[in-house]
One Martini backbone bead per residue (centre of mass of N, CA, C, O) as a GRO file, in nm:
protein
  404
    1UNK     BB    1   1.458   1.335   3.161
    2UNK     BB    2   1.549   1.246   2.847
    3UNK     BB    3   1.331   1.164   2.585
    4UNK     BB    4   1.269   0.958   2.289
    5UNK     BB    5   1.082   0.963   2.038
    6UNK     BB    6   0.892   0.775   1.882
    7UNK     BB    7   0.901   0.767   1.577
    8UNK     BB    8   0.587   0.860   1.499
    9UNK     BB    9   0.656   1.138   1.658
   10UNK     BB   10   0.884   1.243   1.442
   11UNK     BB   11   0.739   1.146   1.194
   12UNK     BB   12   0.657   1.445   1.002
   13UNK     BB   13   0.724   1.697   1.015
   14UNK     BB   14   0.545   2.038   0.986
   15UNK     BB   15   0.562   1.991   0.644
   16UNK     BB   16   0.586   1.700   0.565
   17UNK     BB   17   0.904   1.553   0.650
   18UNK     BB   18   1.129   1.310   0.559
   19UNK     BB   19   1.369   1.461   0.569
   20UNK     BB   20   1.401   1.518   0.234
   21UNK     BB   21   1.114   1.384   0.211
   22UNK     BB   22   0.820   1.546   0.081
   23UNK     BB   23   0.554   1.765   0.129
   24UNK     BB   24   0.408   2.054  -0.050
   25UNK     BB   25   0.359   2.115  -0.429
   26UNK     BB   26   0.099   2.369  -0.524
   27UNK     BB   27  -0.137   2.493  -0.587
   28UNK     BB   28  -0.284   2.720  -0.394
   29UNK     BB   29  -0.542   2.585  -0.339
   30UNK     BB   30  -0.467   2.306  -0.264
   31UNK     BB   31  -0.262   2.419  -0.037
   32UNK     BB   32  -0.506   2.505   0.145
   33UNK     BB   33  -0.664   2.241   0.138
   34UNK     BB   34  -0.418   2.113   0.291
   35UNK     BB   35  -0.395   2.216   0.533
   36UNK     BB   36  -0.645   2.199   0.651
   37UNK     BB   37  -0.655   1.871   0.662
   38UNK     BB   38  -0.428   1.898   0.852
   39UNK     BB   39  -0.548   2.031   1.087
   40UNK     BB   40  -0.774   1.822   1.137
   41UNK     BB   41  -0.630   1.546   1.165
   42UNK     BB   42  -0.471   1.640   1.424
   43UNK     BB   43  -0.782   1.717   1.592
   44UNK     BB   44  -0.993   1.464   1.492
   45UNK     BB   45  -0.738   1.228   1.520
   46UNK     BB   46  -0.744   1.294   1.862
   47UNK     BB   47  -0.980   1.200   1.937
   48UNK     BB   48  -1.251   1.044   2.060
   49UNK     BB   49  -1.500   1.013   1.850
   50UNK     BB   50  -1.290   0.904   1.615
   51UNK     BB   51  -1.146   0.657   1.768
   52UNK     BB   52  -1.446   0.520   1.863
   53UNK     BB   53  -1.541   0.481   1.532
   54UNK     BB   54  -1.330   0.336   1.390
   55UNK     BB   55  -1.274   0.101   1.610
   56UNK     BB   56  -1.579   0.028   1.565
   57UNK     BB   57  -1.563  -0.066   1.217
   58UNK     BB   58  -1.306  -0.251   1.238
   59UNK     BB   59  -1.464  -0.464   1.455
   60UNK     BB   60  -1.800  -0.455   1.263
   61UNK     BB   61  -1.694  -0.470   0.943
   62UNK     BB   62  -1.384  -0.513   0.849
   63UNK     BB   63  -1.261  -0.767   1.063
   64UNK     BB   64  -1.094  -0.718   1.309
   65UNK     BB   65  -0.870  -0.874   1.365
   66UNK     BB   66  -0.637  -0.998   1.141
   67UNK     BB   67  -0.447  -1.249   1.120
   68UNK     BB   68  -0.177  -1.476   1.204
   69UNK     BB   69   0.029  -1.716   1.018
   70UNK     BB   70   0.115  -2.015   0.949
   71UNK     BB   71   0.318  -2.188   0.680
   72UNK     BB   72   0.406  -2.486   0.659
   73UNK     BB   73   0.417  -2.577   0.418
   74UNK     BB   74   0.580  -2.387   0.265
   75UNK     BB   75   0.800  -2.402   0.423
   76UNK     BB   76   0.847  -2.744   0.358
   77UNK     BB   77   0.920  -2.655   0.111
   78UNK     BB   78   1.165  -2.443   0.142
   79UNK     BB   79   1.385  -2.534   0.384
   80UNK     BB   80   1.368  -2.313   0.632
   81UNK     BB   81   1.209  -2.055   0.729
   82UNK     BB   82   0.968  -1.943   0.883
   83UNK     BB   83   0.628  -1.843   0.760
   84UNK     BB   84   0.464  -1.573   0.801
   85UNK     BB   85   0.126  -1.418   0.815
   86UNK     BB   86  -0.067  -1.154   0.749
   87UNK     BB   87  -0.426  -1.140   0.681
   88UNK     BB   88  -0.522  -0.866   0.468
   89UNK     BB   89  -0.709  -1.053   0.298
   90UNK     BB   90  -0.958  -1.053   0.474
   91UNK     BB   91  -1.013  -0.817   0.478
   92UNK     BB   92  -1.266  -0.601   0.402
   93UNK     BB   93  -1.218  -0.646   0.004
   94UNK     BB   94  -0.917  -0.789   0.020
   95UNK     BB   95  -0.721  -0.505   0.136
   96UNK     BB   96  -0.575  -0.279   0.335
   97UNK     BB   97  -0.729  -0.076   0.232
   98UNK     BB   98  -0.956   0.014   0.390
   99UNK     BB   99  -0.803   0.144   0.648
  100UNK     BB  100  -0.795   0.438   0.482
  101UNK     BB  101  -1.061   0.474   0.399
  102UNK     BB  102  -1.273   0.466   0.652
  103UNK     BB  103  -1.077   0.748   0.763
  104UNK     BB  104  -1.102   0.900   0.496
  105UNK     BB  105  -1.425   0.914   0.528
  106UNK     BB  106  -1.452   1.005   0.783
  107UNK     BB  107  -1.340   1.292   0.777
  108UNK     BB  108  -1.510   1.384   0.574
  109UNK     BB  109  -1.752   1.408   0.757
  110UNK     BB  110  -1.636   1.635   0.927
  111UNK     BB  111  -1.591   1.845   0.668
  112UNK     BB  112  -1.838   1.822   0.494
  113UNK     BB  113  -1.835   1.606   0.247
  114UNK     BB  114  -1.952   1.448  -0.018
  115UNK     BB  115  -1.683   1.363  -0.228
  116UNK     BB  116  -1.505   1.095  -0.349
  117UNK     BB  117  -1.124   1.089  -0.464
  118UNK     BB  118  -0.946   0.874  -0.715
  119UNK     BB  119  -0.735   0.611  -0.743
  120UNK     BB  120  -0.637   0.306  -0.939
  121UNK     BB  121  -0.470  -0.011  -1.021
  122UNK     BB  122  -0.625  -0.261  -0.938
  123UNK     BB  123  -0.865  -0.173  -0.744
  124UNK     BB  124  -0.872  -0.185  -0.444
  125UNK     BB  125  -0.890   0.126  -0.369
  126UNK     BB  126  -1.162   0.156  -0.507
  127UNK     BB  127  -1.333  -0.015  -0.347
  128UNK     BB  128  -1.283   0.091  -0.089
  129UNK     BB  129  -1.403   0.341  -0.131
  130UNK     BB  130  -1.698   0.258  -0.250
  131UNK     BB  131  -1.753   0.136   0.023
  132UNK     BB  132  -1.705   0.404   0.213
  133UNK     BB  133  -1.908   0.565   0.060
  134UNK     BB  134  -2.175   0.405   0.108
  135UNK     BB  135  -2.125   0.389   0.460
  136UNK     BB  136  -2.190   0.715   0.451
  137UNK     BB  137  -2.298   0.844   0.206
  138UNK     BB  138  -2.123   0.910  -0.070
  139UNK     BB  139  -1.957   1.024  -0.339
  140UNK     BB  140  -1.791   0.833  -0.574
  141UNK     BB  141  -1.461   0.873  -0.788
  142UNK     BB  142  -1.278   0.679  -1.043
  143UNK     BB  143  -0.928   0.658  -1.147
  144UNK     BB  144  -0.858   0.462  -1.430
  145UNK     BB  145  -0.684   0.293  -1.637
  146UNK     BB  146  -0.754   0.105  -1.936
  147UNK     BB  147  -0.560  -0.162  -1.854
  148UNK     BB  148  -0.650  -0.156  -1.558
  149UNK     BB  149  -0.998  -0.229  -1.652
  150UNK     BB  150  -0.862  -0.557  -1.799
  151UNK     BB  151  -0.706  -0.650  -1.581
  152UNK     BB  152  -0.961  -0.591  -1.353
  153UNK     BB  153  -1.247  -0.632  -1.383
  154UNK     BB  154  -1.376  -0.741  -1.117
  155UNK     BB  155  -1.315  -0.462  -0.974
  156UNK     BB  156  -1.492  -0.267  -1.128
  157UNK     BB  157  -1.771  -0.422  -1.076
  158UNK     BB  158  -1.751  -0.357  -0.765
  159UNK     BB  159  -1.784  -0.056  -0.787
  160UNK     BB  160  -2.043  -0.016  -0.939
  161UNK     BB  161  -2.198  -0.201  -0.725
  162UNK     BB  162  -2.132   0.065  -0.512
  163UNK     BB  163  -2.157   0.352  -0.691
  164UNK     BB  164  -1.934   0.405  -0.836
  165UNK     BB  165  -1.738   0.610  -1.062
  166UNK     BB  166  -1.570   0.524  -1.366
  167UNK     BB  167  -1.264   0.663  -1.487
  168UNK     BB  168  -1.108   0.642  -1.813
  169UNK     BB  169  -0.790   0.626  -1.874
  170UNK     BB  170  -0.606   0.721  -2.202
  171UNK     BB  171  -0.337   0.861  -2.133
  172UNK     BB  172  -0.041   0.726  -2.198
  173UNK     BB  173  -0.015   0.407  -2.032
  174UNK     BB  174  -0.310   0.389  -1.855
  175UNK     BB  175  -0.189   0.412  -1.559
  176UNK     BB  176  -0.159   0.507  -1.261
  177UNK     BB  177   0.011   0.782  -1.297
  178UNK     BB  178  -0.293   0.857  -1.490
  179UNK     BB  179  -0.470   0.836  -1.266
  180UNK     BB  180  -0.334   1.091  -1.066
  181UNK     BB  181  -0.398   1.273  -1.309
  182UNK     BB  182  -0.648   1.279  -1.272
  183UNK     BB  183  -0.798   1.301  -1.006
  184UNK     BB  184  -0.629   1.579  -0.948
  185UNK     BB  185  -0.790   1.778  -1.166
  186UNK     BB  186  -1.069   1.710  -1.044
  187UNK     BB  187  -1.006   1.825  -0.758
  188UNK     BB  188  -0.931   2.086  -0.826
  189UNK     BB  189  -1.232   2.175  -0.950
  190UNK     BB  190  -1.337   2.063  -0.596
  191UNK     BB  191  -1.243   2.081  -0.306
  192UNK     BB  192  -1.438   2.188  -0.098
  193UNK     BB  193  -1.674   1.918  -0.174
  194UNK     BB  194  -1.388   1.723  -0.167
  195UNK     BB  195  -1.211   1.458  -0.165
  196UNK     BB  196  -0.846   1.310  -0.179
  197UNK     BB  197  -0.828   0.970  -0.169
  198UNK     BB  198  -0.548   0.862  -0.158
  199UNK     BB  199  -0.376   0.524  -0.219
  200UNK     BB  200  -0.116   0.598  -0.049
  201UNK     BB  201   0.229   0.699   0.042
  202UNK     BB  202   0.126   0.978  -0.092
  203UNK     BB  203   0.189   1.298  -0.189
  204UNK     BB  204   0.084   1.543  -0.039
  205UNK     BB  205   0.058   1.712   0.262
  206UNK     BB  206  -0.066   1.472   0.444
  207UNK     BB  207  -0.131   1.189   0.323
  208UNK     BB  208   0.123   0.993   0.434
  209UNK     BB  209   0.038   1.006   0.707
  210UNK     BB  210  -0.273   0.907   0.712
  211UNK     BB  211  -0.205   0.667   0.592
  212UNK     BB  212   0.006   0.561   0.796
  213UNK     BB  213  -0.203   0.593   1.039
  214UNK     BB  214  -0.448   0.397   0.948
  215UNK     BB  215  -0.226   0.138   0.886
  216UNK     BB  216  -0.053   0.080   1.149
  217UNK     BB  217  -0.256  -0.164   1.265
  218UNK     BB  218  -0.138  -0.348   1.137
  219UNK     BB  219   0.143  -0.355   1.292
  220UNK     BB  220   0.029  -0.382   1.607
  221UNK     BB  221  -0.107  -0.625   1.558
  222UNK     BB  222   0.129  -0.813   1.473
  223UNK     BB  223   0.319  -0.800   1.701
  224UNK     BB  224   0.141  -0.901   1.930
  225UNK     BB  225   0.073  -1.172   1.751
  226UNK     BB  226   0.376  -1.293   1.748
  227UNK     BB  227   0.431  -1.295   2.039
  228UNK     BB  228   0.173  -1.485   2.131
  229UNK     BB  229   0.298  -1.727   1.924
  230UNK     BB  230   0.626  -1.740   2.002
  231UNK     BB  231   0.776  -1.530   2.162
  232UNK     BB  232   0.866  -1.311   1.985
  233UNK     BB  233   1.046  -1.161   1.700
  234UNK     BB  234   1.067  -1.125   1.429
  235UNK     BB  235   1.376  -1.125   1.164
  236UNK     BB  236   1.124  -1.048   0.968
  237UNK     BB  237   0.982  -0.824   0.735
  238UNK     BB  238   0.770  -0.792   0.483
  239UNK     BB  239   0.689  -0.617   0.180
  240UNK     BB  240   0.548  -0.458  -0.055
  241UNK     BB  241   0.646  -0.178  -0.342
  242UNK     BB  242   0.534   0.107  -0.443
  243UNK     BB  243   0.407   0.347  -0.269
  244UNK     BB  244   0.358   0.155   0.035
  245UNK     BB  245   0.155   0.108   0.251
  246UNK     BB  246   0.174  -0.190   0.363
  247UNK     BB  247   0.459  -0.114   0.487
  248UNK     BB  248   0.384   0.117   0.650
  249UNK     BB  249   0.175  -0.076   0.834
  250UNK     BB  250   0.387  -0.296   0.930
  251UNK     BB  251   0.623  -0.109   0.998
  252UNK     BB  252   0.517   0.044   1.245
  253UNK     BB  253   0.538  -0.201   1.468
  254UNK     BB  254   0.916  -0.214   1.402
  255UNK     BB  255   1.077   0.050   1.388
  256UNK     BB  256   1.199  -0.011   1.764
  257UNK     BB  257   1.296  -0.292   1.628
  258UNK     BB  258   1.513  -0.556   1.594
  259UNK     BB  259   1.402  -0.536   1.258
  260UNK     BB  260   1.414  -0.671   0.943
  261UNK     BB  261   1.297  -0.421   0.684
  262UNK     BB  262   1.130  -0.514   0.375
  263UNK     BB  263   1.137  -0.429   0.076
  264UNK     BB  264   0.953  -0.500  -0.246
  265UNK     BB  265   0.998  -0.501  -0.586
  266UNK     BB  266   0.953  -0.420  -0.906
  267UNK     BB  267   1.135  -0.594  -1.170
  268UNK     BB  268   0.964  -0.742  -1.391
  269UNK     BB  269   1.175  -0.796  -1.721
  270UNK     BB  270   1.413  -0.578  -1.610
  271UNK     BB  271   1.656  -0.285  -1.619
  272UNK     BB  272   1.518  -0.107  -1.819
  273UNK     BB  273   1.344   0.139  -1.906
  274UNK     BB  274   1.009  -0.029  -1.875
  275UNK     BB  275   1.031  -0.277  -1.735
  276UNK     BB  276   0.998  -0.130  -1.455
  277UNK     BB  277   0.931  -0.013  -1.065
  278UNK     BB  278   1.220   0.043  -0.927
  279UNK     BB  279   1.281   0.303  -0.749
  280UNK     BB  280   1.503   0.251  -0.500
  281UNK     BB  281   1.689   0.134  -0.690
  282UNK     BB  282   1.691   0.355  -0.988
  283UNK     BB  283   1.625   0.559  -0.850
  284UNK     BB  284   1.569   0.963  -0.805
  285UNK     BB  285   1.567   1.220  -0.664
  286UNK     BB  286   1.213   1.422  -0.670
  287UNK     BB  287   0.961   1.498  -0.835
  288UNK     BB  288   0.577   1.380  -0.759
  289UNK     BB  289   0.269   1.486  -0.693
  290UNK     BB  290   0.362   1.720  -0.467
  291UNK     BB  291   0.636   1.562  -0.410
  292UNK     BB  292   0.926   1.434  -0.258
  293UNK     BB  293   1.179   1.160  -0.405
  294UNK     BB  294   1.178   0.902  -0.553
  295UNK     BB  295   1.215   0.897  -0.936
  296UNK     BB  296   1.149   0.781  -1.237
  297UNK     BB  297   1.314   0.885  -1.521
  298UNK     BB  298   1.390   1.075  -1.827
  299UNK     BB  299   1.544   1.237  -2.072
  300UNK     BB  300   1.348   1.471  -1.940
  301UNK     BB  301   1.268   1.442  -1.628
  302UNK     BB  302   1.038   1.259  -1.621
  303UNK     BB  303   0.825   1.038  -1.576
  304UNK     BB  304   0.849   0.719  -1.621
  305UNK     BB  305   0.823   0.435  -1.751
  306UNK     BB  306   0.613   0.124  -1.647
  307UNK     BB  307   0.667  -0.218  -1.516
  308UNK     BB  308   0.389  -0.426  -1.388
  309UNK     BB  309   0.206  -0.749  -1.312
  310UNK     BB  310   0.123  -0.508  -1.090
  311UNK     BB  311  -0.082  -0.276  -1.115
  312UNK     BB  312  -0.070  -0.160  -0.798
  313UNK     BB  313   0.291  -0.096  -0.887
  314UNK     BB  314   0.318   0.061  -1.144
  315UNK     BB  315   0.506   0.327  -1.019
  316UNK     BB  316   0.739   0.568  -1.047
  317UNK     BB  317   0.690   0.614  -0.745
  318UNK     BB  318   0.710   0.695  -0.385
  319UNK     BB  319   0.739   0.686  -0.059
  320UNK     BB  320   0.899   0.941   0.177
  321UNK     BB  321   0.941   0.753   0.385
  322UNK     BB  322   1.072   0.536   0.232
  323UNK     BB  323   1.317   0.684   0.140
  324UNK     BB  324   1.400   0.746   0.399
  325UNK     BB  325   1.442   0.470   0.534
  326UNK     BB  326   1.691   0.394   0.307
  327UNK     BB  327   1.900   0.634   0.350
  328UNK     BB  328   1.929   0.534   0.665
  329UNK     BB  329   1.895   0.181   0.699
  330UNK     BB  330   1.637   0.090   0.778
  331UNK     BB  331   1.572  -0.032   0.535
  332UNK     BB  332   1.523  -0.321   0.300
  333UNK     BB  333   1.582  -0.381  -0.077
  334UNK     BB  334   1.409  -0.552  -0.289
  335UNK     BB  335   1.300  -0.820  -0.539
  336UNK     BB  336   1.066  -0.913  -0.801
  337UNK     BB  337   0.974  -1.046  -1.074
  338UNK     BB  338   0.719  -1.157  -1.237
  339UNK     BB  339   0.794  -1.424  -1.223
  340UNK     BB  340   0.812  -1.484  -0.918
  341UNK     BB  341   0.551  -1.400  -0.879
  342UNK     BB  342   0.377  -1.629  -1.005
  343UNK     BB  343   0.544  -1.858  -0.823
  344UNK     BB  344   0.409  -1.780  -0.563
  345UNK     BB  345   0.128  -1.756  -0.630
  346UNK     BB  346   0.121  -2.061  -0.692
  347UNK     BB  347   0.211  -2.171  -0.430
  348UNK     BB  348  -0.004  -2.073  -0.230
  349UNK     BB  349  -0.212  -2.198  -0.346
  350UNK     BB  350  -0.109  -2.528  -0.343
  351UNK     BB  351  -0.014  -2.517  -0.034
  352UNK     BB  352  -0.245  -2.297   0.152
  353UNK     BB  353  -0.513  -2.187  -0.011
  354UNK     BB  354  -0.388  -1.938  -0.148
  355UNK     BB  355  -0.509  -1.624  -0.300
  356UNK     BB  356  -0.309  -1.397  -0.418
  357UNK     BB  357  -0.215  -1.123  -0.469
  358UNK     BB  358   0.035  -1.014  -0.694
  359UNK     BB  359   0.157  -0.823  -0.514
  360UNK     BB  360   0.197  -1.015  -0.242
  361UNK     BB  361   0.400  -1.210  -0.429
  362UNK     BB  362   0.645  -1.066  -0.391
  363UNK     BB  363   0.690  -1.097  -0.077
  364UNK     BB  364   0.711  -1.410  -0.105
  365UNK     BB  365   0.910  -1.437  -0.286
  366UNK     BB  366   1.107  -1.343  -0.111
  367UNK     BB  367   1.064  -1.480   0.145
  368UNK     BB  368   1.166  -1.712   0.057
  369UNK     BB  369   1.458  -1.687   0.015
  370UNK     BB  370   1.528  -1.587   0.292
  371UNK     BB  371   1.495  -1.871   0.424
  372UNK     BB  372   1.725  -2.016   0.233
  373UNK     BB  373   1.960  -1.802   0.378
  374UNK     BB  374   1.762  -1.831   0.689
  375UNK     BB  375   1.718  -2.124   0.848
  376UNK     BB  376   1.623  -1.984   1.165
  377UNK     BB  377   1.435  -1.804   1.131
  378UNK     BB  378   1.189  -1.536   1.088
  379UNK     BB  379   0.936  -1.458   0.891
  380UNK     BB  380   0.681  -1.172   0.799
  381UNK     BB  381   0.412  -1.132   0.573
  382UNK     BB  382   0.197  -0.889   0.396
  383UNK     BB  383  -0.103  -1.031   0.298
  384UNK     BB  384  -0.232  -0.777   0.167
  385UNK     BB  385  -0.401  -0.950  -0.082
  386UNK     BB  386  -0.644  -1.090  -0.255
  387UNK     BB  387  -0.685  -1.275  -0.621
  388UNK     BB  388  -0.949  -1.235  -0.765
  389UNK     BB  389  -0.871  -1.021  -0.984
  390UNK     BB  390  -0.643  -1.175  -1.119
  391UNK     BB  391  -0.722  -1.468  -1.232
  392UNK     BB  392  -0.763  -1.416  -1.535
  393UNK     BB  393  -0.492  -1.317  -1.617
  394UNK     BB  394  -0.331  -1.534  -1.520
  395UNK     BB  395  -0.441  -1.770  -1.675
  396UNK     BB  396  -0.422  -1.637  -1.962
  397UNK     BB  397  -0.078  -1.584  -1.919
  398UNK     BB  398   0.013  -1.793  -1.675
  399UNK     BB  399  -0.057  -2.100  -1.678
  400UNK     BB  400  -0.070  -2.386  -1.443
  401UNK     BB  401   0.085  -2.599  -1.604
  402UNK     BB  402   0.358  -2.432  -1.598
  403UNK     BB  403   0.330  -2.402  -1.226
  404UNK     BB  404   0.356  -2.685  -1.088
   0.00000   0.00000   0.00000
């Protein structure tokens, strides 16, 4: 009798398509060690001593399973649906990042490498290669824009004391996607004895599959923790979408669930371009970073400037199988302004002695909303990162005192 594999055993096929978006178009060197990476990752990423390295690893540094909890003073305070988080700010370095460095710097060493290239926009992917790189004893260097170096400094300074190499970048608007654009060229310059661990579900194919396969753990995690804690399936999951990692490794616990899916975008401060970095809602099909997406372009067909008050969102596009997914009608795209985003920040500080990363604010922001118009139902939000890194922007640009 023929059986339909589950989604993710069936994207992206063998070119690297999530339908029509993905693949990898590259200069020649790069293409073929991205081949190689495909190959590696298929077969030693399905090997025995590959995922039982992997998982003790989460389980004895990273500190697998991470909680879901319910928010109780929260939702009685939105007067809605009940509101429940994955604490993926517990995880060790504070944010979902760690899931697919620990794996991206382990095939690194199955493949002989030495030095891990990155980007960082908020900084968490950047701690966490510099983390993941110490760890395993690999060399390490972090390209990041000049504004999100003074917007993220807690950040910055936990990378130098971890060993890595920071890289500012001054070109552009100075943030994530110049960040992208450098690290590509350093990786250029020595593919043969450096891995390019990308930082998000972005890139030419394999790393979108990568990502999304090392992150999926948050989601696996997360459907059985919900069902033992309540007996029931959410009616909702969130998380916050730049690149995508952390919804996507959310999302892969409930792809062939009836569960609706939430992508939640920056707005910014407007609908303008440069105000914002909503790729799903305002972008059109492109090709940006050697795949193909949804992508923010100029009147030159150029990567768009982008603005959110979350340096790690602020990416003009977005991850290939996120475009799939919202095509399909699997996933649906919602969004929270700056303001939006700094009120549910202060929310969950006060309510529920949580700081999270802004990040995870926007995801917050739209799950309060959902509450209040479905007030019967159950909301489980990817609280992808905690706000340390965040604290000093916040307070001095946003003052607690407007947001009591």
């Amino acid at each position: 009798m023929p059986t339909t594999k589950p989604y993710l055993r069936q994207y992206p096929d063998e070119k690297g398509f999530f339908g029509s978006h993905g693949g990898a178009e590259l200069p020649p060197v790069l293409a073929e060690e991205c081949v190689k990476i495909d190959q590696a990752y298929r077969t030693i990423g399905n090997s025995y001593d590959f995922i039982s390295q992997l998982r003790s690893i989460r389980t004895h540094f990273q500190g697998r399973p991470t909680p879901v909890y319910y928010a109780k003073r929260l939702t009685e305070a939105v007067g809605g649906a009940r509101i429940y988080f994955k604490r993926e700010d517990l995880n060790h370095t504070g944010a979902h990042k760690l899931n697919h460095c620990m794996g991206e710097a382990l095939l690194a060493t199955f493949l002989g490498k030495k030095k891990l290239i990155a980007e960082t926009g908020a900084g968490q992917h950047g701690v966490a290669l510099a983390t993941a790189a110490a760890y395993f004893g690999l060399e390490c260097e972090i390209h990041m824009g000049e504004v999100d170096i003074i917007k993220e400094h807690p950040n910055v300074i936990r990378m130098k004391m971890l060993g890595a190499t920071v890289v500012p970048v001054s070109e552009g608007q100075r943030t994530l996607k110049e960040a992208v654009d450098s690290a590509f060229a350093s990786y250029f310059a020595d593919p043969s004895t450096s891995l390019y661990a990308i930082g998000s579900v972005v890139g030419p194919h394999p790393f979108p599959m990568m990502v999304r396969d090392f992150q999926a753990v948050v989601g696996i995690e997360a459907r059985e923790q919900f069902v033992a804690m309540t007996g029931n399936l959410p009616d909702h999951v969130v998380a916050c979408v730049g690149g995508g990692s952390n919804a996507m490794g959310i999302f892969s616990g409930f792809l062939d669930d009836p569960v609706e899916l939430w992508g939640v975008e920056p707005l910014g401060t407007g609908t303008t371009l440069g105000q914002h970095a909503a790729t799903l809602r305002f972008g059109k099909p492109g090709m940006i970073h050697g795949f193909r997406s949804y992508v923010l372009t100029d009147d030159d067909g150029e990567p768009a400037q982008v603005h959110s008050v979350a340096s790690g969102l602020d990416y003009p596009g977005v991850g290939p199988e996120h475009a799939h997914l919202f095509e399909t009608g699997r996933t649906r795209v919602a969004g929270a302004d700056d303001e939006a985003a700094i009120r549910a920040f202060y929310k969950l500080c006060r309510l529920e002695g949580i700081i999270p990363a802004v990040e995870s604010a926007h995801a917050v922001a739209h799950a309060m909303v959902l509450a209040e118009e479905q007030p019967y139902d159950s909301v489980l939000v990817n609280l992808s990162g905690r706000g340390d890194k965040d604290i000093d922007y916040v307070y001095a640009n946003y003052p607690p005192e407007e947001y009591a």
